[in-house]
JSON list of C-alpha atoms in Angstrom, two decimals:
[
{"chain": "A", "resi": 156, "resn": "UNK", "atom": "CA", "xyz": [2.69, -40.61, -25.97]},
{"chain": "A", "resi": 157, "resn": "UNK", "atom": "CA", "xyz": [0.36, -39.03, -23.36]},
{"chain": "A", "resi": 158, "resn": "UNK", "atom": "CA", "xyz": [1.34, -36.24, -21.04]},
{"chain": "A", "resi": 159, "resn": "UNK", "atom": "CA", "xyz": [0.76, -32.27, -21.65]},
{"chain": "A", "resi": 160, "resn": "UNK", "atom": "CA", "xyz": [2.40, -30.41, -24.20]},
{"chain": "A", "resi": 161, "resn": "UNK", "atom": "CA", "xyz": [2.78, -26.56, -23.06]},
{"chain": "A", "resi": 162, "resn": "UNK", "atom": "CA", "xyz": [5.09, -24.34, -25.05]},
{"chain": "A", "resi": 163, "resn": "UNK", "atom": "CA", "xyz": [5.35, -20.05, -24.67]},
{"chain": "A", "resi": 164, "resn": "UNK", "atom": "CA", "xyz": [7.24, -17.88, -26.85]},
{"chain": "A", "resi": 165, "resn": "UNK", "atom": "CA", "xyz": [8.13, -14.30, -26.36]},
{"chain": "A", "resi": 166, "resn": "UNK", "atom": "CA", "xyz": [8.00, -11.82, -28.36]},
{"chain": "A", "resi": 167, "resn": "UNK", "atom": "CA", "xyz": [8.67, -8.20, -28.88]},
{"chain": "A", "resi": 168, "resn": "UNK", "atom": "CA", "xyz": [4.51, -7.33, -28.61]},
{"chain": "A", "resi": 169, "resn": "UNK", "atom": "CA", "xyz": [4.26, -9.90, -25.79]},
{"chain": "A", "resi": 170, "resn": "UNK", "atom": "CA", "xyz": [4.09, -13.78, -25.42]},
{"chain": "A", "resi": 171, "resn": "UNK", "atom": "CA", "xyz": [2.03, -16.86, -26.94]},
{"chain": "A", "resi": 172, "resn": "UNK", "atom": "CA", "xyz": [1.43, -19.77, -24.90]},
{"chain": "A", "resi": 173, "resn": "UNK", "atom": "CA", "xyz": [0.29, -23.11, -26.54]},
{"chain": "A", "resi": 174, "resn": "UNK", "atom": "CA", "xyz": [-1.66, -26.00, -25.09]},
{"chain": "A", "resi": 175, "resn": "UNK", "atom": "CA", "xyz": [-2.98, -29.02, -25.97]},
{"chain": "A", "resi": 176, "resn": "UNK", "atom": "CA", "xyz": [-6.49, -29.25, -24.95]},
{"chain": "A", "resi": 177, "resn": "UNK", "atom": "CA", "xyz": [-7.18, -32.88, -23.84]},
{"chain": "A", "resi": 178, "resn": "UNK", "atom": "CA", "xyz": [-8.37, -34.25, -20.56]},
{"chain": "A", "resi": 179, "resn": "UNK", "atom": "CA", "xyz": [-7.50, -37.37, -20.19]},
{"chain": "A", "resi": 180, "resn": "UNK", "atom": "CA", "xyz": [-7.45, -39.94, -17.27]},
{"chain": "A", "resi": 181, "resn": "UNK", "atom": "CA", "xyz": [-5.19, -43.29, -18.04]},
{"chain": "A", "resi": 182, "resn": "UNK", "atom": "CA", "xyz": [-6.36, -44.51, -21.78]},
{"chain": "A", "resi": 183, "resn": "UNK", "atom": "CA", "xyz": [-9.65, -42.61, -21.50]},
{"chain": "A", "resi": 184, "resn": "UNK", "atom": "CA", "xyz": [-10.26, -39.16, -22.96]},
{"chain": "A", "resi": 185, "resn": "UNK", "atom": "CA", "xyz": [-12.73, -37.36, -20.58]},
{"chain": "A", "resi": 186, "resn": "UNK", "atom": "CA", "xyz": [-13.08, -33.82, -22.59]},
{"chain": "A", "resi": 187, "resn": "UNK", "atom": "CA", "xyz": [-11.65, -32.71, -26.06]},
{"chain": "A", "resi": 188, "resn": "UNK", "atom": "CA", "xyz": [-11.49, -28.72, -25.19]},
{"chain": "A", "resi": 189, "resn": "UNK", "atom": "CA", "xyz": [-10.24, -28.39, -21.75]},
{"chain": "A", "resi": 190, "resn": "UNK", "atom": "CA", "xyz": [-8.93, -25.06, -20.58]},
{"chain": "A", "resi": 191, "resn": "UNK", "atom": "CA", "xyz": [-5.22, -24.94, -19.81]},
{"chain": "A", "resi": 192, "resn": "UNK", "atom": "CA", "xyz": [-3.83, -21.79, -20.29]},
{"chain": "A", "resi": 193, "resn": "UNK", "atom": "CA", "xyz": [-5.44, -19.84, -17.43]},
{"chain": "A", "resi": 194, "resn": "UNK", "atom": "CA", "xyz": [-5.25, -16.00, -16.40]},
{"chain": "A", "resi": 195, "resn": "UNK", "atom": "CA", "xyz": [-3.36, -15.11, -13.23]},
{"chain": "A", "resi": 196, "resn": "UNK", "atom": "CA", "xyz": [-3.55, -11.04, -13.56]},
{"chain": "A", "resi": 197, "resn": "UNK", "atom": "CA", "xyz": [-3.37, -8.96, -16.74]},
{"chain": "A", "resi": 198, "resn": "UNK", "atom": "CA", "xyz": [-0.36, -9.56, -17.67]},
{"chain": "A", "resi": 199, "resn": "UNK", "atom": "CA", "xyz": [0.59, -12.79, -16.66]},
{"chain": "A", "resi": 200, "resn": "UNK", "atom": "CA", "xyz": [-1.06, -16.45, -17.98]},
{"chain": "A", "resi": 201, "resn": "UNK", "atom": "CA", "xyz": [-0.61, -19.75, -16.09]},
{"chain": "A", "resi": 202, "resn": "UNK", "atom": "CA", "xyz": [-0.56, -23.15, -17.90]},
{"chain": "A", "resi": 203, "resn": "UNK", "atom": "CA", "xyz": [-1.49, -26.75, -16.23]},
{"chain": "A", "resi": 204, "resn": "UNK", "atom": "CA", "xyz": [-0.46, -30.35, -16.66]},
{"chain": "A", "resi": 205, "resn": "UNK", "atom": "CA", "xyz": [-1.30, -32.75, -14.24]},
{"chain": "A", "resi": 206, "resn": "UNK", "atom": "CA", "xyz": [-4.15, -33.30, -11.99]},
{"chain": "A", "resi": 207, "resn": "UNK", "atom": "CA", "xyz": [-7.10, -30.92, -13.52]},
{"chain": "A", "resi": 208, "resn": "UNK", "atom": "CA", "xyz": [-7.75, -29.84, -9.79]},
{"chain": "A", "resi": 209, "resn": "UNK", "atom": "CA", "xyz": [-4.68, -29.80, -8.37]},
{"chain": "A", "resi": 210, "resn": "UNK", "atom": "CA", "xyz": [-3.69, -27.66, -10.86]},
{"chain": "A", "resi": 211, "resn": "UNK", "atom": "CA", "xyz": [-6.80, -25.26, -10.95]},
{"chain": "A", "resi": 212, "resn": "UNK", "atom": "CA", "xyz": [-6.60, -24.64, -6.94]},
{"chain": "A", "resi": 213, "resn": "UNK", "atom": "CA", "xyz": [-3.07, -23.11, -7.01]},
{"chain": "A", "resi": 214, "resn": "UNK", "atom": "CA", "xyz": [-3.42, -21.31, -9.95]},
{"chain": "A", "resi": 215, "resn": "UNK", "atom": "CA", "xyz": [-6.38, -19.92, -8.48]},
{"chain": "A", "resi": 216, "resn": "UNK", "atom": "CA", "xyz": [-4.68, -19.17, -5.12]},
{"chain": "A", "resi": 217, "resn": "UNK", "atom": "CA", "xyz": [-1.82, -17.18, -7.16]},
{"chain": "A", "resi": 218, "resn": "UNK", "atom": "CA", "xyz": [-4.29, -15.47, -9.21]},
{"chain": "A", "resi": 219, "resn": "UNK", "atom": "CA", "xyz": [-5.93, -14.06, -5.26]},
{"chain": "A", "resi": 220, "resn": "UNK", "atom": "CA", "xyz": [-2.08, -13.44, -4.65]},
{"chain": "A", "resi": 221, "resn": "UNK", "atom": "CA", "xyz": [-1.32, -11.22, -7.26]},
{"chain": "A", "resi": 222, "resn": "UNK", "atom": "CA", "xyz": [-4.71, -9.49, -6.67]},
{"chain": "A", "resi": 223, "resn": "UNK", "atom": "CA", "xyz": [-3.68, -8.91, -2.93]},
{"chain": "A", "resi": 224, "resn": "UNK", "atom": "CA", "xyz": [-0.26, -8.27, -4.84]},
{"chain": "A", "resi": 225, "resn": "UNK", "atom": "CA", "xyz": [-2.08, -5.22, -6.97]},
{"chain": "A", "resi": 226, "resn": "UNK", "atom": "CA", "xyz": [-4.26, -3.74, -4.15]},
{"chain": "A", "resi": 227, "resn": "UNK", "atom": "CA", "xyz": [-1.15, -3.48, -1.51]},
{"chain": "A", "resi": 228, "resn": "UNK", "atom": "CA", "xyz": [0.87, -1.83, -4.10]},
{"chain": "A", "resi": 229, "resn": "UNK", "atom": "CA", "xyz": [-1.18, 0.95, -5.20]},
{"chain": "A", "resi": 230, "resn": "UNK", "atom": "CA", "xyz": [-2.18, -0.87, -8.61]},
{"chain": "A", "resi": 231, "resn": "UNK", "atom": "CA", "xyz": [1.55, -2.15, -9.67]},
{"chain": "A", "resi": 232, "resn": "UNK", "atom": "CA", "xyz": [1.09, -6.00, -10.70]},
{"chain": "A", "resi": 233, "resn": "UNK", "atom": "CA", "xyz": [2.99, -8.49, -9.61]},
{"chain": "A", "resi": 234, "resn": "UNK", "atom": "CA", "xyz": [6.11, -9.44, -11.84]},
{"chain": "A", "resi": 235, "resn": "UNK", "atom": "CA", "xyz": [6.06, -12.89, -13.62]},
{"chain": "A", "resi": 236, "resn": "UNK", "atom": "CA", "xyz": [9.84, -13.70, -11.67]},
{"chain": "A", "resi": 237, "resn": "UNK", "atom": "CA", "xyz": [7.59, -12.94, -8.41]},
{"chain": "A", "resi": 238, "resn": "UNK", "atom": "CA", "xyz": [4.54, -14.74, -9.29]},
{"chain": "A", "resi": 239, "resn": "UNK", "atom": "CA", "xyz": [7.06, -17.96, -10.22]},
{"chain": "A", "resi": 240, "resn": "UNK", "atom": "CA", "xyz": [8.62, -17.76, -6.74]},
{"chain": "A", "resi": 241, "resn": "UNK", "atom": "CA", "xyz": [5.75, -17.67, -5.13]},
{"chain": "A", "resi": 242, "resn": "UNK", "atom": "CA", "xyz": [4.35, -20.75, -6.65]},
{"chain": "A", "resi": 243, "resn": "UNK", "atom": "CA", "xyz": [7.41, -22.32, -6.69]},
{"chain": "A", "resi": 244, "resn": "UNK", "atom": "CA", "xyz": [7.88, -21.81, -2.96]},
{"chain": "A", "resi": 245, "resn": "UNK", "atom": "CA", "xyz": [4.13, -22.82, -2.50]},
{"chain": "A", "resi": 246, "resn": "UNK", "atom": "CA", "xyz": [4.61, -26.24, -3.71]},
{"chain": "A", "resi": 247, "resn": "UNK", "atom": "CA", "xyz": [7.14, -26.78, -2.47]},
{"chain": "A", "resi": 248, "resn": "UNK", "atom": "CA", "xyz": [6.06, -26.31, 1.03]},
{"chain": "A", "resi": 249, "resn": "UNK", "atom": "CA", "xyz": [3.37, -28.88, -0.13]},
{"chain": "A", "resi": 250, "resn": "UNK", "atom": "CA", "xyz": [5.40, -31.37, -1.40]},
{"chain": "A", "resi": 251, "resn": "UNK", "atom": "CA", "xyz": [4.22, -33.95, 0.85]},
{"chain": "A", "resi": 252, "resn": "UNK", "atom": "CA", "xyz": [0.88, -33.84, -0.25]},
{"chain": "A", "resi": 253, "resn": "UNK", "atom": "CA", "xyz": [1.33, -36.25, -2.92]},
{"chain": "A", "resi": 254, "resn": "UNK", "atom": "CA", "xyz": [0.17, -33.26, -5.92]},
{"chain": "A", "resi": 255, "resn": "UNK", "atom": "CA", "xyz": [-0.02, -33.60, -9.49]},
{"chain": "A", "resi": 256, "resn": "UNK", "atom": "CA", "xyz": [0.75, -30.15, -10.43]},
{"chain": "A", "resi": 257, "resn": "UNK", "atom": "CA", "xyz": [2.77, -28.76, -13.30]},
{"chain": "A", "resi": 258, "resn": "UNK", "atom": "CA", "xyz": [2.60, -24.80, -14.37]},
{"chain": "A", "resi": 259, "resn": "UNK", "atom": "CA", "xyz": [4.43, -22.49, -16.12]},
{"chain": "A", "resi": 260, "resn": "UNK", "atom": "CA", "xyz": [4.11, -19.24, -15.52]},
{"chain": "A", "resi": 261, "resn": "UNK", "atom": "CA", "xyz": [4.20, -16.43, -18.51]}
]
């Protein structure tokens, strides 16, 4: 089997997101203890399967929109239904780009 496994539960104190932590590129395993559960504000958490930079860039470019998200709206974070769209929509505006991205947002 190869691929990412991602998995998030909620909770009543919050939510848990699982990754695996392997890098891997066709049959060989470039790092053991990649980081794929990422921060996007606060209260939200990004995970990524696919293409290591692919996936970094737009997390990173939602992470600066829900920063521009907090500063325009005196302090109130974005919502994780708002942050989804956004990325959604963002990709799929790309979708010619030939991308290996895949996220869930929590």
């Amino acid at each position: 089997a190869h691929g990412t496994t991602t998995l998030s539960f909620v909770f009543q104190g919050g939510v848990v997101a699982a990754v695996d932590s392997r890098a891997s590129i066709g049959n060989f395993v470039g790092s053991k203890t990649t980081q794929k559960v990422l921060p996007v504000s606060k209260h939200i958490l990004g995970t990524m399967a696919g293409g290591a930079a692919d996936c970094s860039f737009w997390i990173r470019l939602l992470r600066s929109e829900a920063k521009m998200h907090e500063l325009i709206h005196d302090g109130r974070g974005i919502s994780v239904a708002r942050a989804s769209r956004l990325i959604s929509n963002i990709l799929y505006q790309n979708r010619g780009l030939d991308l290996s991205v895949g996220t869930m947002i929590t």
